N, CA and C atoms as an extended XYZ file, in Angstrom:
345
Properties=species:S:1:pos:R:3:atomname:S:1:resname:S:1:resid:I:1 pbc="F F F"
N         0.816       -1.194        0.000 N   ASP     1
C         0.000        0.000        0.000 CA  ASP     1
C         0.859        1.257        0.000 C   ASP     1
N         1.927        1.220        0.820 N   ILE     2
C         2.814        2.387        0.897 CA  ILE     2
C         3.495        2.617       -0.451 C   ILE     2
N         3.916        1.529       -1.083 N   PHE     3
C         4.573        1.639       -2.384 CA  PHE     3
C         3.643        2.292       -3.402 C   PHE     3
N         2.410        1.825       -3.484 N   VAL     4
C         1.459        2.356       -4.467 CA  VAL     4
C         1.158        3.822       -4.179 C   VAL     4
N         1.004        4.163       -2.907 N   HIS     5
C         0.702        5.546       -2.537 CA  HIS     5
C         1.835        6.487       -2.950 C   HIS     5
N         3.071        6.140       -2.613 N   HIS     6
C         4.201        7.026       -2.932 CA  HIS     6
C         4.526        7.026       -4.425 C   HIS     6
N         4.270        5.933       -5.089 N   ARG     7
C         4.480        5.906       -6.532 CA  ARG     7
C         3.503        6.849       -7.224 C   ARG     7
N         2.272        6.853       -6.761 N   ALA     8
C         1.272        7.743       -7.348 CA  ALA     8
C         1.609        9.210       -7.081 C   ALA     8
N         2.261        9.478       -5.956 N   ALA     9
C         2.635       10.856       -5.612 CA  ALA     9
C         3.999       11.221       -6.193 C   ALA     9
N         4.576       10.366       -6.991 N   SER    10
C         5.899       10.557       -7.598 CA  SER    10
C         7.005       10.754       -6.567 C   SER    10
N         6.851       10.135       -5.414 N   SER    11
C         7.916       10.119       -4.396 CA  SER    11
C         8.726        8.850       -4.636 C   SER    11
N         9.594        8.891       -5.624 N   TRP    12
C        10.288        7.682       -6.068 CA  TRP    12
C        11.225        7.117       -5.019 C   TRP    12
N        11.872        7.948       -4.224 N   ALA    13
C        12.781        7.446       -3.189 CA  ALA    13
C        11.994        6.648       -2.141 C   ALA    13
N        10.841        7.173       -1.723 N   TYR    14
C        10.007        6.459       -0.753 CA  TYR    14
C         9.449        5.173       -1.348 C   TYR    14
N         8.998        5.244       -2.581 N   ALA    15
C         8.458        4.057       -3.240 CA  ALA    15
C         9.538        2.989       -3.399 C   ALA    15
N        10.754        3.412       -3.721 N   THR    16
C        11.860        2.468       -3.865 CA  THR    16
C        12.189        1.813       -2.534 C   THR    16
N        12.212        2.587       -1.468 N   ARG    17
C        12.480        2.026       -0.141 CA  ARG    17
C        11.405        1.017        0.258 C   ARG    17
N        10.155        1.342        0.003 N   ALA    18
C         9.060        0.430        0.345 CA  ALA    18
C         9.160       -0.865       -0.462 C   ALA    18
N         9.496       -0.743       -1.747 N   TYR    19
C         9.616       -1.937       -2.589 CA  TYR    19
C        10.794       -2.803       -2.144 C   TYR    19
N        11.936       -2.176       -1.868 N   LEU    20
C        13.102       -2.940       -1.425 CA  LEU    20
C        12.857       -3.600       -0.077 C   LEU    20
N        12.162       -2.913        0.798 N   LEU    21
C        11.824       -3.506        2.088 CA  LEU    21
C        10.949       -4.738        1.894 C   LEU    21
N         9.954       -4.647        1.021 N   MET    22
C         9.102       -5.798        0.745 CA  MET    22
C         9.900       -6.927        0.104 C   MET    22
N        10.768       -6.594       -0.847 N   LEU    23
C        11.552       -7.604       -1.555 CA  LEU    23
C        12.515       -8.328       -0.626 C   LEU    23
N        13.268       -7.589        0.143 N   VAL    24
C        14.240       -8.193        1.054 CA  VAL    24
C        13.526       -8.937        2.180 C   VAL    24
N        12.449       -8.369        2.678 N   GLY    25
C        11.715       -9.015        3.758 CA  GLY    25
C        10.988      -10.276        3.347 C   GLY    25
N        10.682      -10.410        2.071 N   SER    26
C         9.972      -11.603        1.621 CA  SER    26
C        10.889      -12.639        0.982 C   SER    26
N        12.159      -12.322        0.823 N   THR    27
C        13.098      -13.302        0.260 CA  THR    27
C        14.230      -13.582        1.238 C   THR    27
N        15.181      -12.697        1.345 N   ILE    28
C        16.380      -12.943        2.141 CA  ILE    28
C        16.062      -13.101        3.624 C   ILE    28
N        15.284      -12.184        4.182 N   PHE    29
C        14.994      -12.201        5.610 CA  PHE    29
C        13.573      -12.666        5.908 C   PHE    29
N        13.043      -13.552        5.099 N   ALA    30
C        11.671      -14.024        5.292 CA  ALA    30
C        11.562      -14.818        6.588 C   ALA    30
N        10.529      -14.508        7.360 N   ASP    31
C        10.284      -15.292        8.562 CA  ASP    31
C         9.249      -16.368        8.241 C   ASP    31
N         8.864      -17.114        9.247 N   LYS    32
C         7.962      -18.235        8.999 CA  LYS    32
C         6.543      -17.815        8.672 C   LYS    32
N         6.174      -16.580        8.959 N   THR    33
C         4.823      -16.136        8.634 CA  THR    33
C         4.701      -15.806        7.153 C   THR    33
N         5.792      -15.392        6.527 N   PHE    34
C         5.837      -14.990        5.125 CA  PHE    34
C         4.872      -13.846        4.818 C   PHE    34
N         4.433      -13.125        5.851 N   THR    35
C         3.529      -11.999        5.636 CA  THR    35
C         4.023      -10.714        6.287 C   THR    35
N         4.937      -10.822        7.236 N   LEU    36
C         5.398       -9.646        7.976 CA  LEU    36
C         6.845       -9.329        7.636 C   LEU    36
N         7.155       -8.053        7.627 N   VAL    37
C         8.530       -7.599        7.431 CA  VAL    37
C         8.870       -6.710        8.617 C   VAL    37
N         9.979       -6.993        9.253 N   GLU    38
C        10.360       -6.201       10.418 CA  GLU    38
C        10.809       -4.813        9.981 C   GLU    38
N        10.398       -3.819       10.720 N   ALA    39
C        10.714       -2.427       10.381 CA  ALA    39
C        12.198       -2.123       10.552 C   ALA    39
N        12.922       -2.939       11.301 N   ARG    40
C        14.347       -2.666       11.498 CA  ARG    40
C        15.140       -2.750       10.196 C   ARG    40
N        14.622       -3.467        9.221 N   TYR    41
C        15.308       -3.556        7.932 CA  TYR    41
C        15.185       -2.269        7.126 C   TYR    41
N        14.280       -1.412        7.514 N   LEU    42
C        14.119       -0.135        6.834 CA  LEU    42
C        15.377        0.723        6.970 C   LEU    42
N        16.107        0.549        8.061 N   LEU    43
C        17.354        1.303        8.254 CA  LEU    43
C        18.402        0.966        7.189 C   LEU    43
N        18.299       -0.210        6.598 N   LEU    44
C        19.253       -0.591        5.544 CA  LEU    44
C        19.095        0.273        4.296 C   LEU    44
N        17.925        0.872        4.135 N   PHE    45
C        17.625        1.614        2.915 CA  PHE    45
C        17.555        3.122        3.139 C   PHE    45
N        18.185        3.602        4.227 N   ARG    46
C        18.229        5.048        4.455 CA  ARG    46
C        18.901        5.745        3.294 C   ARG    46
N        20.083        5.273        2.955 N   GLY    47
C        20.787        5.804        1.791 CA  GLY    47
C        20.741        4.780        0.678 C   GLY    47
N        19.984        5.051       -0.347 N   LEU    48
C        19.814        4.063       -1.417 CA  LEU    48
C        21.107        3.804       -2.180 C   LEU    48
N        22.005        4.761       -2.198 N   ASP    49
C        23.277        4.561       -2.897 CA  ASP    49
C        24.154        3.529       -2.199 C   ASP    49
N        24.018        3.377       -0.906 N   GLY    50
C        24.847        2.442       -0.157 CA  GLY    50
C        24.367        1.009       -0.179 C   GLY    50
N        23.177        0.760       -0.703 N   CYS    51
C        22.616       -0.596       -0.700 CA  CYS    51
C        23.457       -1.583       -1.499 C   CYS    51
N        24.086       -1.118       -2.547 N   SER    52
C        24.872       -2.030       -3.378 CA  SER    52
C        26.161       -2.465       -2.684 C   SER    52
N        26.551       -1.774       -1.646 N   GLY    53
C        27.771       -2.131       -0.934 CA  GLY    53
C        27.570       -3.172        0.157 C   GLY    53
N        26.329       -3.512        0.447 N   TYR    54
C        26.044       -4.503        1.482 CA  TYR    54
C        26.327       -5.905        0.963 C   TYR    54
N        26.658       -6.790        1.856 N   SER    55
C        26.903       -8.182        1.506 CA  SER    55
C        25.597       -8.963        1.660 C   SER    55
N        24.737       -8.864        0.660 N   TRP    56
C        23.425       -9.486        0.736 CA  TRP    56
C        23.520      -11.011        0.740 C   TRP    56
N        24.503      -11.560        0.042 N   GLY    57
C        24.672      -13.011        0.012 CA  GLY    57
C        25.023      -13.574        1.375 C   GLY    57
N        25.936      -12.910        2.076 N   ALA    58
C        26.315      -13.357        3.417 CA  ALA    58
C        25.133      -13.247        4.371 C   ALA    58
N        24.363      -12.184        4.245 N   ALA    59
C        23.189      -12.018        5.096 CA  ALA    59
C        22.160      -13.115        4.827 C   ALA    59
N        21.992      -13.477        3.566 N   ALA    60
C        21.051      -14.550        3.216 CA  ALA    60
C        21.513      -15.880        3.796 C   ALA    60
N        22.822      -16.152        3.724 N   LEU    61
C        23.344      -17.404        4.277 CA  LEU    61
C        23.213      -17.462        5.786 C   LEU    61
N        23.520      -16.367        6.461 N   VAL    62
C        23.399      -16.339        7.919 CA  VAL    62
C        21.958      -16.596        8.339 C   VAL    62
N        21.029      -15.951        7.673 N   THR    63
C        19.616      -16.135        7.994 CA  THR    63
C        19.178      -17.569        7.713 C   THR    63
N        19.603      -18.112        6.581 N   LEU    64
C        19.233      -19.481        6.229 CA  LEU    64
C        19.833      -20.479        7.214 C   LEU    64
N        21.101      -20.309        7.595 N   TYR    65
C        21.733      -21.216        8.566 CA  TYR    65
C        21.028      -21.158        9.912 C   TYR    65
N        20.606      -19.967       10.316 N   ARG    66
C        19.893      -19.830       11.593 CA  ARG    66
C        18.578      -20.595       11.531 C   ARG    66
N        17.854      -20.449       10.432 N   TYR    67
C        16.585      -21.159       10.308 CA  TYR    67
C        16.791      -22.666       10.107 C   TYR    67
N        17.876      -23.083        9.475 N   LEU    68
C        18.155      -24.516        9.350 CA  LEU    68
C        18.454      -25.122       10.709 C   LEU    68
N        19.148      -24.364       11.563 N   GLY    69
C        19.390      -24.829       12.928 CA  GLY    69
C        18.092      -24.995       13.693 C   GLY    69
N        17.180      -24.043       13.520 N   ASP    70
C        15.871      -24.159       14.163 CA  ASP    70
C        15.092      -25.340       13.601 C   ASP    70
N        15.185      -25.565       12.294 N   ALA    71
C        14.416      -26.635       11.642 CA  ALA    71
C        14.912      -28.019       12.034 C   ALA    71
N        16.134      -28.106       12.550 N   SER    72
C        16.651      -29.413       12.955 CA  SER    72
C        16.079      -29.865       14.296 C   SER    72
N        15.372      -29.002       14.971 N   MET    73
C        14.739      -29.362       16.242 CA  MET    73
C        13.439      -30.120       15.974 C   MET    73
N        13.148      -31.066       16.835 N   TYR    74
C        11.972      -31.914       16.660 CA  TYR    74
C        10.670      -31.113       16.667 C   TYR    74
N        10.615      -30.076       17.469 N   SER    75
C         9.371      -29.327       17.617 CA  SER    75
C         9.092      -28.360       16.467 C   SER    75
N        10.058      -28.150       15.571 N   CYS    76
C         9.889      -27.203       14.468 CA  CYS    76
C         9.055      -27.841       13.358 C   CYS    76
N         8.109      -27.083       12.844 N   LYS    77
C         7.195      -27.611       11.821 CA  LYS    77
C         7.482      -27.116       10.411 C   LYS    77
N         8.211      -26.004       10.258 N   GLN    78
C         8.483      -25.485        8.918 CA  GLN    78
C         9.794      -24.712        8.913 C   GLN    78
N        10.287      -24.471        7.721 N   LEU    79
C        11.566      -23.792        7.529 CA  LEU    79
C        11.331      -22.336        7.178 C   LEU    79
N        12.051      -21.450        7.830 N   GLY    80
C        12.004      -20.036        7.494 CA  GLY    80
C        13.212      -19.682        6.646 C   GLY    80
N        13.364      -18.439        6.315 N   GLY    81
C        14.510      -18.000        5.522 CA  GLY    81
C        14.206      -18.030        4.039 C   GLY    81
N        15.211      -18.299        3.263 N   TYR    82
C        15.115      -18.258        1.805 CA  TYR    82
C        15.360      -19.661        1.267 C   TYR    82
N        14.357      -20.539        1.271 N   PRO    83
C        14.568      -21.930        0.867 CA  PRO    83
C        14.982      -22.090       -0.593 C   PRO    83
N        14.708      -21.120       -1.443 N   THR    84
C        15.137      -21.205       -2.837 CA  THR    84
C        16.653      -21.236       -2.926 C   THR    84
N        17.317      -20.514       -2.042 N   LEU    85
C        18.777      -20.540       -1.986 CA  LEU    85
C        19.272      -21.937       -1.647 C   LEU    85
N        18.629      -22.589       -0.699 N   LEU    86
C        18.985      -23.959       -0.335 CA  LEU    86
C        18.755      -24.913       -1.503 C   LEU    86
N        17.652      -24.759       -2.209 N   GLN    87
C        17.364      -25.613       -3.354 CA  GLN    87
C        18.400      -25.430       -4.462 C   GLN    87
N        18.811      -24.202       -4.709 N   CYS    88
C        19.832      -23.940       -5.727 CA  CYS    88
C        21.163      -24.555       -5.337 C   CYS    88
N        21.507      -24.471       -4.066 N   TRP    89
C        22.755      -25.062       -3.590 CA  TRP    89
C        22.730      -26.576       -3.755 C   TRP    89
N        21.612      -27.203       -3.396 N   ILE    90
C        21.486      -28.659       -3.562 CA  ILE    90
C        21.585      -29.036       -5.031 C   ILE    90
N        20.934      -28.270       -5.900 N   HIS    91
C        20.975      -28.550       -7.340 CA  HIS    91
C        22.399      -28.432       -7.878 C   HIS    91
N        23.159      -27.477       -7.379 N   GLU    92
C        24.518      -27.256       -7.863 CA  GLU    92
C        25.497      -28.312       -7.361 C   GLU    92
N        25.429      -28.663       -6.080 N   TYR    93
C        26.432      -29.527       -5.486 CA  TYR    93
C        26.031      -30.992       -5.391 C   TYR    93
N        24.783      -31.315       -5.608 N   PHE    94
C        24.314      -32.691       -5.623 CA  PHE    94
C        23.498      -32.905       -6.897 C   PHE    94
N        24.155      -32.971       -8.051 N   PRO    95
C        23.418      -32.984       -9.323 CA  PRO    95
C        22.562      -34.228       -9.548 C   PRO    95
N        22.815      -35.320       -8.849 N   THR    96
C        22.030      -36.527       -9.090 CA  THR    96
C        20.811      -36.635       -8.186 C   THR    96
N        20.648      -35.735       -7.234 N   VAL    97
C        19.486      -35.779       -6.347 CA  VAL    97
C        18.237      -35.450       -7.158 C   VAL    97
N        17.261      -36.328       -7.085 N   GLY    98
C        16.002      -36.088       -7.767 CA  GLY    98
C        15.966      -36.524       -9.214 C   GLY    98
N        17.051      -37.042       -9.744 N   LYS    99
C        17.062      -37.506      -11.134 CA  LYS    99
C        16.646      -38.978      -11.154 C   LYS    99
N        15.638      -39.284      -11.923 N   GLU   100
C        15.158      -40.659      -12.011 CA  GLU   100
C        15.716      -41.337      -13.252 C   GLU   100
N        15.959      -42.642      -13.150 N   GLY   101
C        16.348      -43.427      -14.295 CA  GLY   101
C        17.798      -43.267      -14.720 C   GLY   101
N        18.595      -42.599      -13.943 N   ARG   102
C        20.001      -42.450      -14.305 CA  ARG   102
C        20.832      -43.445      -13.526 C   ARG   102
N        21.676      -44.151      -14.227 N   ILE   103
C        22.568      -45.111      -13.605 CA  ILE   103
C        23.965      -44.531      -13.696 C   ILE   103
N        24.752      -44.725      -12.649 N   GLY   104
C        26.074      -44.124      -12.594 CA  GLY   104
C        27.026      -44.614      -13.669 C   GLY   104
N        26.894      -45.859      -14.141 N   ILE   105
C        27.788      -46.383      -15.175 CA  ILE   105
C        26.952      -46.920      -16.334 C   ILE   105
N        27.518      -46.919      -17.507 N   LEU   106
C        26.842      -47.461      -18.677 CA  LEU   106
C        27.177      -48.938      -18.814 C   LEU   106
N        26.208      -49.729      -19.206 N   LEU   107
C        26.437      -51.164      -19.330 CA  LEU   107
C        27.421      -51.487      -20.447 C   LEU   107
N        27.517      -50.623      -21.455 N   GLU   108
C        28.455      -50.889      -22.544 CA  GLU   108
C        29.909      -50.814      -22.079 C   GLU   108
N        30.154      -50.079      -21.021 N   THR   109
C        31.536      -49.916      -20.554 CA  THR   109
C        31.949      -50.984      -19.556 C   THR   109
N        31.009      -51.828      -19.136 N   VAL   110
C        31.326      -52.864      -18.155 CA  VAL   110
C        31.876      -54.079      -18.889 C   VAL   110
N        32.985      -54.567      -18.410 N   VAL   111
C        33.602      -55.757      -18.985 CA  VAL   111
C        33.324      -56.917      -18.018 C   VAL   111
N        32.600      -57.931      -18.533 N   PHE   112
C        32.306      -59.078      -17.701 CA  PHE   112
C        33.363      -60.144      -17.916 C   PHE   112
N        33.811      -60.788      -16.846 N   PRO   113
C        34.815      -61.852      -17.019 CA  PRO   113
C        34.208      -63.071      -17.720 C   PRO   113
N        35.008      -63.709      -18.553 N   GLU   114
C        34.536      -64.918      -19.241 CA  GLU   114
C        34.709      -66.100      -18.352 C   GLU   114
N        33.829      -67.092      -18.515 N   ARG   115
C        33.893      -68.294      -17.688 CA  ARG   115
C        34.769      -69.316      -18.273 C   ARG   115
């Protein structure tokens, strides 16, 4: 709502801050509700020129590791953070996970001993 209001009033700096807050709060720093964004992240966007200097990747990893630690507990029911990052990492470093019908060796390359 804030984004639409400031965009209509041509307050581009405010609209940009609202959009970035929504984007970062719903991806990198997403909590388990997936509906709320903490206002403390608004301080990151005080100076829009400085946003590119932040280490967003490290922040995403720290948040994901914290939520993975929570998810390893028996009482935890869901994972918070940025699960797409985890899925991309699994896809990159474990290429055979989830692939059906693939065998590690080809039968044509196997040499069977003769009797």
